[in-house]
PDB file of C-alpha atoms in Angstrom:
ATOM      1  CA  UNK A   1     -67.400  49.794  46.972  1.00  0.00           C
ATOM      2  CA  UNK A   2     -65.093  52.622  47.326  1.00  0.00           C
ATOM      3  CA  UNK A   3     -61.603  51.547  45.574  1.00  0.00           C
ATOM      4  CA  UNK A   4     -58.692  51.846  48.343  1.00  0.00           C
ATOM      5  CA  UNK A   5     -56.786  55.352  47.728  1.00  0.00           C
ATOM      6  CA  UNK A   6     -52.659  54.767  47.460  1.00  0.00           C
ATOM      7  CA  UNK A   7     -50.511  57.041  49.788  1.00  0.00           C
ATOM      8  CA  UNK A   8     -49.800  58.864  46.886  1.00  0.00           C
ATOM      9  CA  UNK A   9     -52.935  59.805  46.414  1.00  0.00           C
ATOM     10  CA  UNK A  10     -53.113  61.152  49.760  1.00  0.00           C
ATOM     11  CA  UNK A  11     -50.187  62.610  49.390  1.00  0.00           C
ATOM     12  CA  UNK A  12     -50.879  64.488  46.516  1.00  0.00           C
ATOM     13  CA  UNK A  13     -54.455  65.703  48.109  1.00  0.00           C
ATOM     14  CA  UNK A  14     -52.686  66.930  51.426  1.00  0.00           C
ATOM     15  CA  UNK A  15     -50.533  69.081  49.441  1.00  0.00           C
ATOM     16  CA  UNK A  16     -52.966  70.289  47.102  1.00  0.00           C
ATOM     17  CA  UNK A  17     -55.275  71.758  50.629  1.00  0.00           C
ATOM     18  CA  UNK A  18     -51.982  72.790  52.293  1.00  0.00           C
ATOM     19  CA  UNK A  19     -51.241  75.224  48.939  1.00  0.00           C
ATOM     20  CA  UNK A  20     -55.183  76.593  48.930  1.00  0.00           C
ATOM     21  CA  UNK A  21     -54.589  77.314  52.417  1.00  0.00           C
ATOM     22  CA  UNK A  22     -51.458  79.059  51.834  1.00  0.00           C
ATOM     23  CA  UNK A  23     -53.421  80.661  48.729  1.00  0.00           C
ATOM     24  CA  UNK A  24     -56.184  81.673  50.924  1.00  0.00           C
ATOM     25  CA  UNK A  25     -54.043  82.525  53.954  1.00  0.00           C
ATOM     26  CA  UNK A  26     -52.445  85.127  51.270  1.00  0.00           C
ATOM     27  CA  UNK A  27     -55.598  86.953  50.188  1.00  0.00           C
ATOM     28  CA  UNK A  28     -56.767  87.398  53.360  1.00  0.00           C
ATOM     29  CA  UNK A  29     -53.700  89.239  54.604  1.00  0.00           C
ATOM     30  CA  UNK A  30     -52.626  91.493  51.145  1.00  0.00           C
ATOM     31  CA  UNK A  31     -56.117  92.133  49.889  1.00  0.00           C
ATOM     32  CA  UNK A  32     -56.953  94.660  52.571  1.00  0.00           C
ATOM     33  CA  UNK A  33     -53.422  95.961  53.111  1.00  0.00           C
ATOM     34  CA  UNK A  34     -53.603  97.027  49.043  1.00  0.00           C
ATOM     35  CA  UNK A  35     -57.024  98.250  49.560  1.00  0.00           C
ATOM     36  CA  UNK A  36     -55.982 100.685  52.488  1.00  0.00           C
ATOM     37  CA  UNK A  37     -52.733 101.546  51.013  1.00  0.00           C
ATOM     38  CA  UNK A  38     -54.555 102.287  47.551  1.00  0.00           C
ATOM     39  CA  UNK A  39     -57.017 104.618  49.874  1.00  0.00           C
ATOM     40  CA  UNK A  40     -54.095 106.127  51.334  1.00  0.00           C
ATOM     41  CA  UNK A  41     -52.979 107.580  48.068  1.00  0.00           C
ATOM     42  CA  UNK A  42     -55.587 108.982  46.982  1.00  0.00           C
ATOM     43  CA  UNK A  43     -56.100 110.584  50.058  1.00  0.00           C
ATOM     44  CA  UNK A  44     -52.569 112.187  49.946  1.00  0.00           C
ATOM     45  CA  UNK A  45     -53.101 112.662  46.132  1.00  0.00           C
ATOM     46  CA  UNK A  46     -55.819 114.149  45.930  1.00  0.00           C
ATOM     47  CA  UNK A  47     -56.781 115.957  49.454  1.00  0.00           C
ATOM     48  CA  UNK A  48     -57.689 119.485  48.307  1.00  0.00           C
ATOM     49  CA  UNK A  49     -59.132 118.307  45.155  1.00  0.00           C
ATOM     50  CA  UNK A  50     -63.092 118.451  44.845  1.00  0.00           C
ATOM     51  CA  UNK A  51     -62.752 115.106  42.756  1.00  0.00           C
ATOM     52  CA  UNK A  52     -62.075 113.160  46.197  1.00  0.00           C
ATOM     53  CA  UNK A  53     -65.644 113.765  47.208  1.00  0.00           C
ATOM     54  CA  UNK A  54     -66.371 110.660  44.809  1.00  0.00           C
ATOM     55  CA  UNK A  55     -64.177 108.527  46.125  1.00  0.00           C
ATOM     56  CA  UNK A  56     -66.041 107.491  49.751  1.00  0.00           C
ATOM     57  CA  UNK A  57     -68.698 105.627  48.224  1.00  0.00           C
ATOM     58  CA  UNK A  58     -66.747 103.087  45.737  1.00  0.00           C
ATOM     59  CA  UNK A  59     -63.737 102.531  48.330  1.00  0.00           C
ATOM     60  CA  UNK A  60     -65.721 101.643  50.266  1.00  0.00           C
ATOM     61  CA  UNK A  61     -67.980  99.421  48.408  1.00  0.00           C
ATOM     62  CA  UNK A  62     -64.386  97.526  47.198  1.00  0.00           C
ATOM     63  CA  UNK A  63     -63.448  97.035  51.382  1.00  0.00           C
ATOM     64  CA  UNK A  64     -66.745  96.161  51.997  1.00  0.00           C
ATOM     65  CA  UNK A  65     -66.632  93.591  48.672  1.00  0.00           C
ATOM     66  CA  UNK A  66     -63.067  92.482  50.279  1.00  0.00           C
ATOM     67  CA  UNK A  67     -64.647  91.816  53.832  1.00  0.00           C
ATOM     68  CA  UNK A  68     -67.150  89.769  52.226  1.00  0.00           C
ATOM     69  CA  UNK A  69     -64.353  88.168  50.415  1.00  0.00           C
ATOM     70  CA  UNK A  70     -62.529  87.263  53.669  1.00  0.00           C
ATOM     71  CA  UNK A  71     -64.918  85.994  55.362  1.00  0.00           C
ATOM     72  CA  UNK A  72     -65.793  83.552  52.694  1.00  0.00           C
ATOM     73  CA  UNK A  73     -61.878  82.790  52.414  1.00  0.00           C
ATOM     74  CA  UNK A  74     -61.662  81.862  56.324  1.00  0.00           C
ATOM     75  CA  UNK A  75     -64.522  79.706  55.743  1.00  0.00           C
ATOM     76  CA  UNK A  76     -62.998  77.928  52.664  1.00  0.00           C
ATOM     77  CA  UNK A  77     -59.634  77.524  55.206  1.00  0.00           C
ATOM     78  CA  UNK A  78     -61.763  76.100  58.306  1.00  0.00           C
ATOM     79  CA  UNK A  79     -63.208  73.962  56.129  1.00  0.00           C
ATOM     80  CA  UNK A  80     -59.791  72.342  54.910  1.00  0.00           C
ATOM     81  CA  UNK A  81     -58.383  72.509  58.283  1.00  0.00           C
ATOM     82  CA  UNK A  82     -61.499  70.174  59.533  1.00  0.00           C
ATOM     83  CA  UNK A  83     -61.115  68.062  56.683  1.00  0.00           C
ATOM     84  CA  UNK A  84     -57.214  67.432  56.808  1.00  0.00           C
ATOM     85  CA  UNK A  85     -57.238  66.620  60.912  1.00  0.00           C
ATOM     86  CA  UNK A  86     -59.747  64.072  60.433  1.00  0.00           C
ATOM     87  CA  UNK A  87     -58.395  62.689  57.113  1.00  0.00           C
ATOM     88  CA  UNK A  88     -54.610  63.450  57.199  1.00  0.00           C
ATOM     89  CA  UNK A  89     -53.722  64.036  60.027  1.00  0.00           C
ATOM     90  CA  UNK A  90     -55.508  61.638  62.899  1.00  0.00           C
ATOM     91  CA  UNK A  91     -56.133  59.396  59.912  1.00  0.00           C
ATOM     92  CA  UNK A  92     -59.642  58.180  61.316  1.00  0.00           C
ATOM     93  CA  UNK A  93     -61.522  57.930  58.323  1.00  0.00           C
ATOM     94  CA  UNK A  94     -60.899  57.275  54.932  1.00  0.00           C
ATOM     95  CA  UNK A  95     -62.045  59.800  51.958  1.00  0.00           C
ATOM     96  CA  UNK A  96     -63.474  58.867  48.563  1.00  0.00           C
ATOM     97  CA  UNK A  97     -61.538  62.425  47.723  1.00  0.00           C
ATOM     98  CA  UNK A  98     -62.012  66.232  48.022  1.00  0.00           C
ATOM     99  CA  UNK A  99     -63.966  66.398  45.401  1.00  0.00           C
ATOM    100  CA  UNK A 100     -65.772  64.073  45.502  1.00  0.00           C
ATOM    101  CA  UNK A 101     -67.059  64.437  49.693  1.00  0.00           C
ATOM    102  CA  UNK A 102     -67.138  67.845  49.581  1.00  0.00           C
ATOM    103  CA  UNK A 103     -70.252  67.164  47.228  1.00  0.00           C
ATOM    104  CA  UNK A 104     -71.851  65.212  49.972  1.00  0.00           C
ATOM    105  CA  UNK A 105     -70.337  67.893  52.901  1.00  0.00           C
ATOM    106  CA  UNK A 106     -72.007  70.675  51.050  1.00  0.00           C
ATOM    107  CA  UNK A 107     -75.447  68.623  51.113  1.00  0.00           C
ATOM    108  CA  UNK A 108     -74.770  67.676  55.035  1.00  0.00           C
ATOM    109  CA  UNK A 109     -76.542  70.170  57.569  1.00  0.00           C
ATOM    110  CA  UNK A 110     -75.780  70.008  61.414  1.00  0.00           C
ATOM    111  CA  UNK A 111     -78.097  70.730  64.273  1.00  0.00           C
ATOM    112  CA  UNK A 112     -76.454  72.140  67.374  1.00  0.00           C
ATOM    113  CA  UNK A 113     -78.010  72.163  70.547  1.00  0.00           C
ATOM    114  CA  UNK A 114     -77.812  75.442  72.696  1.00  0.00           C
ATOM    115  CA  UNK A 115     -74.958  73.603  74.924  1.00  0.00           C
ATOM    116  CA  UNK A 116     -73.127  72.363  72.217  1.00  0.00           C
ATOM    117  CA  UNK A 117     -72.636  76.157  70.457  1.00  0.00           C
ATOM    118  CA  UNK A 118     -71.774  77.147  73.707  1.00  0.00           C
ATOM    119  CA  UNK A 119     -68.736  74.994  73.662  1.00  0.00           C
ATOM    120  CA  UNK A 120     -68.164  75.555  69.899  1.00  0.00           C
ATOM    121  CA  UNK A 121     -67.587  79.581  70.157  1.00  0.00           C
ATOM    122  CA  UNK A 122     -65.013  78.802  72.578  1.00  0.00           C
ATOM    123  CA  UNK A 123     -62.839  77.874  70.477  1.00  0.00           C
ATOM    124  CA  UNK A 124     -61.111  80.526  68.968  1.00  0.00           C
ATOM    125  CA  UNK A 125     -59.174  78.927  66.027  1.00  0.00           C
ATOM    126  CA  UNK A 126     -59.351  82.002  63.810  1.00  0.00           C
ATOM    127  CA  UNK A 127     -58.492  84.433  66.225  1.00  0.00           C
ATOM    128  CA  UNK A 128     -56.865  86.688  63.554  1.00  0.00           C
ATOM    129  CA  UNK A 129     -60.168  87.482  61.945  1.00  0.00           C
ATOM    130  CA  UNK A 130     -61.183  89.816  64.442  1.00  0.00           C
ATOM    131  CA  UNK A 131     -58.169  92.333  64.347  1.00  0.00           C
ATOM    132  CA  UNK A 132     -58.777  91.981  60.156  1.00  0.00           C
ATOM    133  CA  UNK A 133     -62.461  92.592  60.571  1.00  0.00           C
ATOM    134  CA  UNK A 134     -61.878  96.094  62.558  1.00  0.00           C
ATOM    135  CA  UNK A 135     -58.952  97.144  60.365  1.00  0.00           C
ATOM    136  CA  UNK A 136     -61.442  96.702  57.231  1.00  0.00           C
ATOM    137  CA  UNK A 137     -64.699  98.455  59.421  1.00  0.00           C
ATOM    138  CA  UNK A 138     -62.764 101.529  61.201  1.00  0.00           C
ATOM    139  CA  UNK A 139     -59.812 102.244  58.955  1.00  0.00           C
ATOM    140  CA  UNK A 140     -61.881 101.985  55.855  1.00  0.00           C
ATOM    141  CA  UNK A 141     -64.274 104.223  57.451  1.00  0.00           C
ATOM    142  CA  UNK A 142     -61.719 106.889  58.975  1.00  0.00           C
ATOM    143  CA  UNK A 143     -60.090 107.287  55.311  1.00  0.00           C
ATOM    144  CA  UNK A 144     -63.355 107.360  53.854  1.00  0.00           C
ATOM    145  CA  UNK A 145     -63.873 110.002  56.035  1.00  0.00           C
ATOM    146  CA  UNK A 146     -60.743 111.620  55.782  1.00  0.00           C
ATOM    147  CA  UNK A 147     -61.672 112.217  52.131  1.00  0.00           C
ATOM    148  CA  UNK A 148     -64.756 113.954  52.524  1.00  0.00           C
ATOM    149  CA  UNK A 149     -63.634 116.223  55.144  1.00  0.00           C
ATOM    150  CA  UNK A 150     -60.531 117.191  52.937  1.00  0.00           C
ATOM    151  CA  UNK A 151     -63.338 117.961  50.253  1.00  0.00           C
ATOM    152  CA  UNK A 152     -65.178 120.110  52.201  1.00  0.00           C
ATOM    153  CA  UNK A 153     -62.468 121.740  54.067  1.00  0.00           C
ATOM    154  CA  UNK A 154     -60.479 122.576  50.774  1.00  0.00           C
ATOM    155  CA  UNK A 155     -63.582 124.039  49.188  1.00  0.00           C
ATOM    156  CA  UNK A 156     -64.720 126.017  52.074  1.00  0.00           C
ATOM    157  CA  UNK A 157     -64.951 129.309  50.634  1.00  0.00           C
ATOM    158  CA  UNK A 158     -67.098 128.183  47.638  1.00  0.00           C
ATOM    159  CA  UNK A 159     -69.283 125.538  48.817  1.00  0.00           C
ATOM    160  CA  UNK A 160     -72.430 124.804  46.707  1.00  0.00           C
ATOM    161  CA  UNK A 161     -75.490 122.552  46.861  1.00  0.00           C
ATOM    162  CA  UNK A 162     -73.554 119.853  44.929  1.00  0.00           C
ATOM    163  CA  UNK A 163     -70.548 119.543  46.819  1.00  0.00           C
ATOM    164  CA  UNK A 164     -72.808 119.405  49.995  1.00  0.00           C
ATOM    165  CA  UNK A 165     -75.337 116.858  48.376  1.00  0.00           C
ATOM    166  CA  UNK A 166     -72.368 114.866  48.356  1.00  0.00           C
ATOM    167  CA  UNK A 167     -71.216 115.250  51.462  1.00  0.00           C
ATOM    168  CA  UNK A 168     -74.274 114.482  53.042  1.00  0.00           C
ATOM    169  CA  UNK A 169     -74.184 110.977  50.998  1.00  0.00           C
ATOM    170  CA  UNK A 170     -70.974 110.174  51.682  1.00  0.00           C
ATOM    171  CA  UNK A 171     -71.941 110.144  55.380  1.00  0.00           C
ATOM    172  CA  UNK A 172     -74.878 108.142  55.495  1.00  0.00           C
ATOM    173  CA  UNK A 173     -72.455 105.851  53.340  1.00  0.00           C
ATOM    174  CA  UNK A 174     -70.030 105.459  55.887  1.00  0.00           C
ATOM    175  CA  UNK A 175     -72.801 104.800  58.467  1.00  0.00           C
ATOM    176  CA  UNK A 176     -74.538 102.112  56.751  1.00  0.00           C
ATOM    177  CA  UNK A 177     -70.707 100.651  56.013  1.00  0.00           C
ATOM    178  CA  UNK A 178     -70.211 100.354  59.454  1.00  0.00           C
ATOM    179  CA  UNK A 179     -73.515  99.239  60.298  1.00  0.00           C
ATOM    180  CA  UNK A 180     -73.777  96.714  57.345  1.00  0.00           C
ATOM    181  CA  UNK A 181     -69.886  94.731  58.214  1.00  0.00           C
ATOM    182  CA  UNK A 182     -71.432  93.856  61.736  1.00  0.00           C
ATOM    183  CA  UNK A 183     -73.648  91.982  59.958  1.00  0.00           C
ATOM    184  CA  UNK A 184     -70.635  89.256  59.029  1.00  0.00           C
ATOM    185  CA  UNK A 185     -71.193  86.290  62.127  1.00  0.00           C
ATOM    186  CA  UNK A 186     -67.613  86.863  63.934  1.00  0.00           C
ATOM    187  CA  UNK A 187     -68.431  84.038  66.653  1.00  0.00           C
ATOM    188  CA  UNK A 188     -69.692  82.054  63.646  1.00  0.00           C
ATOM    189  CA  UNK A 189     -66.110  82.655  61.661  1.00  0.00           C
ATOM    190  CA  UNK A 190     -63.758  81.746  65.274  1.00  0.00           C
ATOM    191  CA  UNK A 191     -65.737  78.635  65.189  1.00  0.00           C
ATOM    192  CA  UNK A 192     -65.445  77.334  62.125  1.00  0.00           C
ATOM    193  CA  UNK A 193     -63.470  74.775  62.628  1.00  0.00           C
ATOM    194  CA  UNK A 194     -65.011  72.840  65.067  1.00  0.00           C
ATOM    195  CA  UNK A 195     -67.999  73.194  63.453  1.00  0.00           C
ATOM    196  CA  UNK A 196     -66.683  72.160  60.221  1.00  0.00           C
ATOM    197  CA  UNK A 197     -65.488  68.921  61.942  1.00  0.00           C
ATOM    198  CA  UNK A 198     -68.887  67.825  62.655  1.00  0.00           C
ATOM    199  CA  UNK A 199     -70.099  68.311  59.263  1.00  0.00           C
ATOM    200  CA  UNK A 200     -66.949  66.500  57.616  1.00  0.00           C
ATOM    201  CA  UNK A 201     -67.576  63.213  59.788  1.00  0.00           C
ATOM    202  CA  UNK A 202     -71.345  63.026  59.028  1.00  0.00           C
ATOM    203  CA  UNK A 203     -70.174  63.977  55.609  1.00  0.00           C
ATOM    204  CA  UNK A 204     -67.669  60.914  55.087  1.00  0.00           C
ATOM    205  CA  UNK A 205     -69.714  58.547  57.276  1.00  0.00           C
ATOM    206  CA  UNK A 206     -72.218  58.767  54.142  1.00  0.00           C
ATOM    207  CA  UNK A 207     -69.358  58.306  51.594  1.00  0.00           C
ATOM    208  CA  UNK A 208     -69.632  55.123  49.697  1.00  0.00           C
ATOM    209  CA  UNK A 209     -67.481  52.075  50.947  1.00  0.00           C
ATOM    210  CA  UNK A 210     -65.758  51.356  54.392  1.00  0.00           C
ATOM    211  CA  UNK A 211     -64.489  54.682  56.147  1.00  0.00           C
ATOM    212  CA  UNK A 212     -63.564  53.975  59.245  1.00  0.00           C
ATOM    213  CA  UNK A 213     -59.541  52.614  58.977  1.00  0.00           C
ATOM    214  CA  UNK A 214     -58.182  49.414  60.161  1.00  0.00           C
ATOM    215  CA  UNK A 215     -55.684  49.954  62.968  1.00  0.00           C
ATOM    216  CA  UNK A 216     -52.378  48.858  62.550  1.00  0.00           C
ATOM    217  CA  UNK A 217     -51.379  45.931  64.486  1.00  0.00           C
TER     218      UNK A 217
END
């Protein structure tokens, strides 16, 4: 039977998810904002320069990396959210630990039916992930583009086959950038929450020893 947890325990557990929030909430706002800023640069830097013909392809493969990143990030977040209102917060059901239930949450699936993921995209409790998603897809894609105009445009007067090899890559690159970040689930990331609170309570209703909590009288 699952030994009873002290409040220190809990207390030292809530912390610990409010930090990787905090940790998460971090990356997810400077990653991209160095990323840009980095692509800036070298844009300004190097504009006339033939060099900046390479640079399309990896800065964008890096945003594109960083998007994935994200998205994995806001999952890790509504994940901790779920799991801290049902445990910590509404104090509903008890918790063997983190650890050791996210073993079993990670093994849980949920079935939704048709009516029920209508409900569950309405609520937007990542809202911010949709202004971050289009600052990654159209910025990224305007400097990226920025650079190999400025290639071209510098080097006007002695193009070759190379230089417009390259240019010819880099925009097919940017196209299948664009076209491969719509891809990432959006309605799937605003939901995450609620979605995640599902799983948790299936999740801890299968953790060893007595979960629901005895009301105070």
């Amino acid at each position: 039977m699952m030994m009873e947890r002290s409040e220190n325990h809990y207390s030292d557990e809530y912390h610990f998810l409010r930090t990787e929030l905090e940790t998460n909430k971090k990356f997810v706002f400077e990653r991209p904002l160095f990323i840009i800023a980095t692509g800036m640069a070298i844009l300004g830097a190097l504009y006339e320069a033939k060099v900046i013909i390479l640079a399309p392809i990896p800065f964008l493969a890096i945003l594109y990396f960083n998007l994935w990143f994200t998205q994995n990030r806001l999952k890790s977040s509504a994940r901790i959210v779920a799991y801290l209102q049902l445990v910590h917060e509404t104090k509903h059901l008890k918790t063997p630990g983190w650890e050791s239930v996210l073993r079993i949450y990670r093994k849980t699936k949920i079935a939704l039916s048709n009516d029920e993921l209508k409900v569950d995209t309405d609520y937007d409790n990542i809202g911010f992930y949709s202004p971050i998603f289009h600052f990654h897809v159209w910025l990224g894609a305007f400097l990226a583009a920025a650079m190999n105009v400025g290639a071209l445009a510098s080097q006007w007067k002695s193009l070759n086959a190379v230089l417009i090899t390259f240019f010819i890559v880099n925009v097919v690159s940017i196209l299948a950038y664009v076209a491969a970040a719509f891809k990432f689930p959006l309605k799937e990331i605003h939901s995450g929450i609620e979605r995640d609170r599902l799983r948790w309570i299936q999740a801890l209703e299968k953790a060893p020893g007595r979960h629901q909590k005895e009301k105070s009288r």
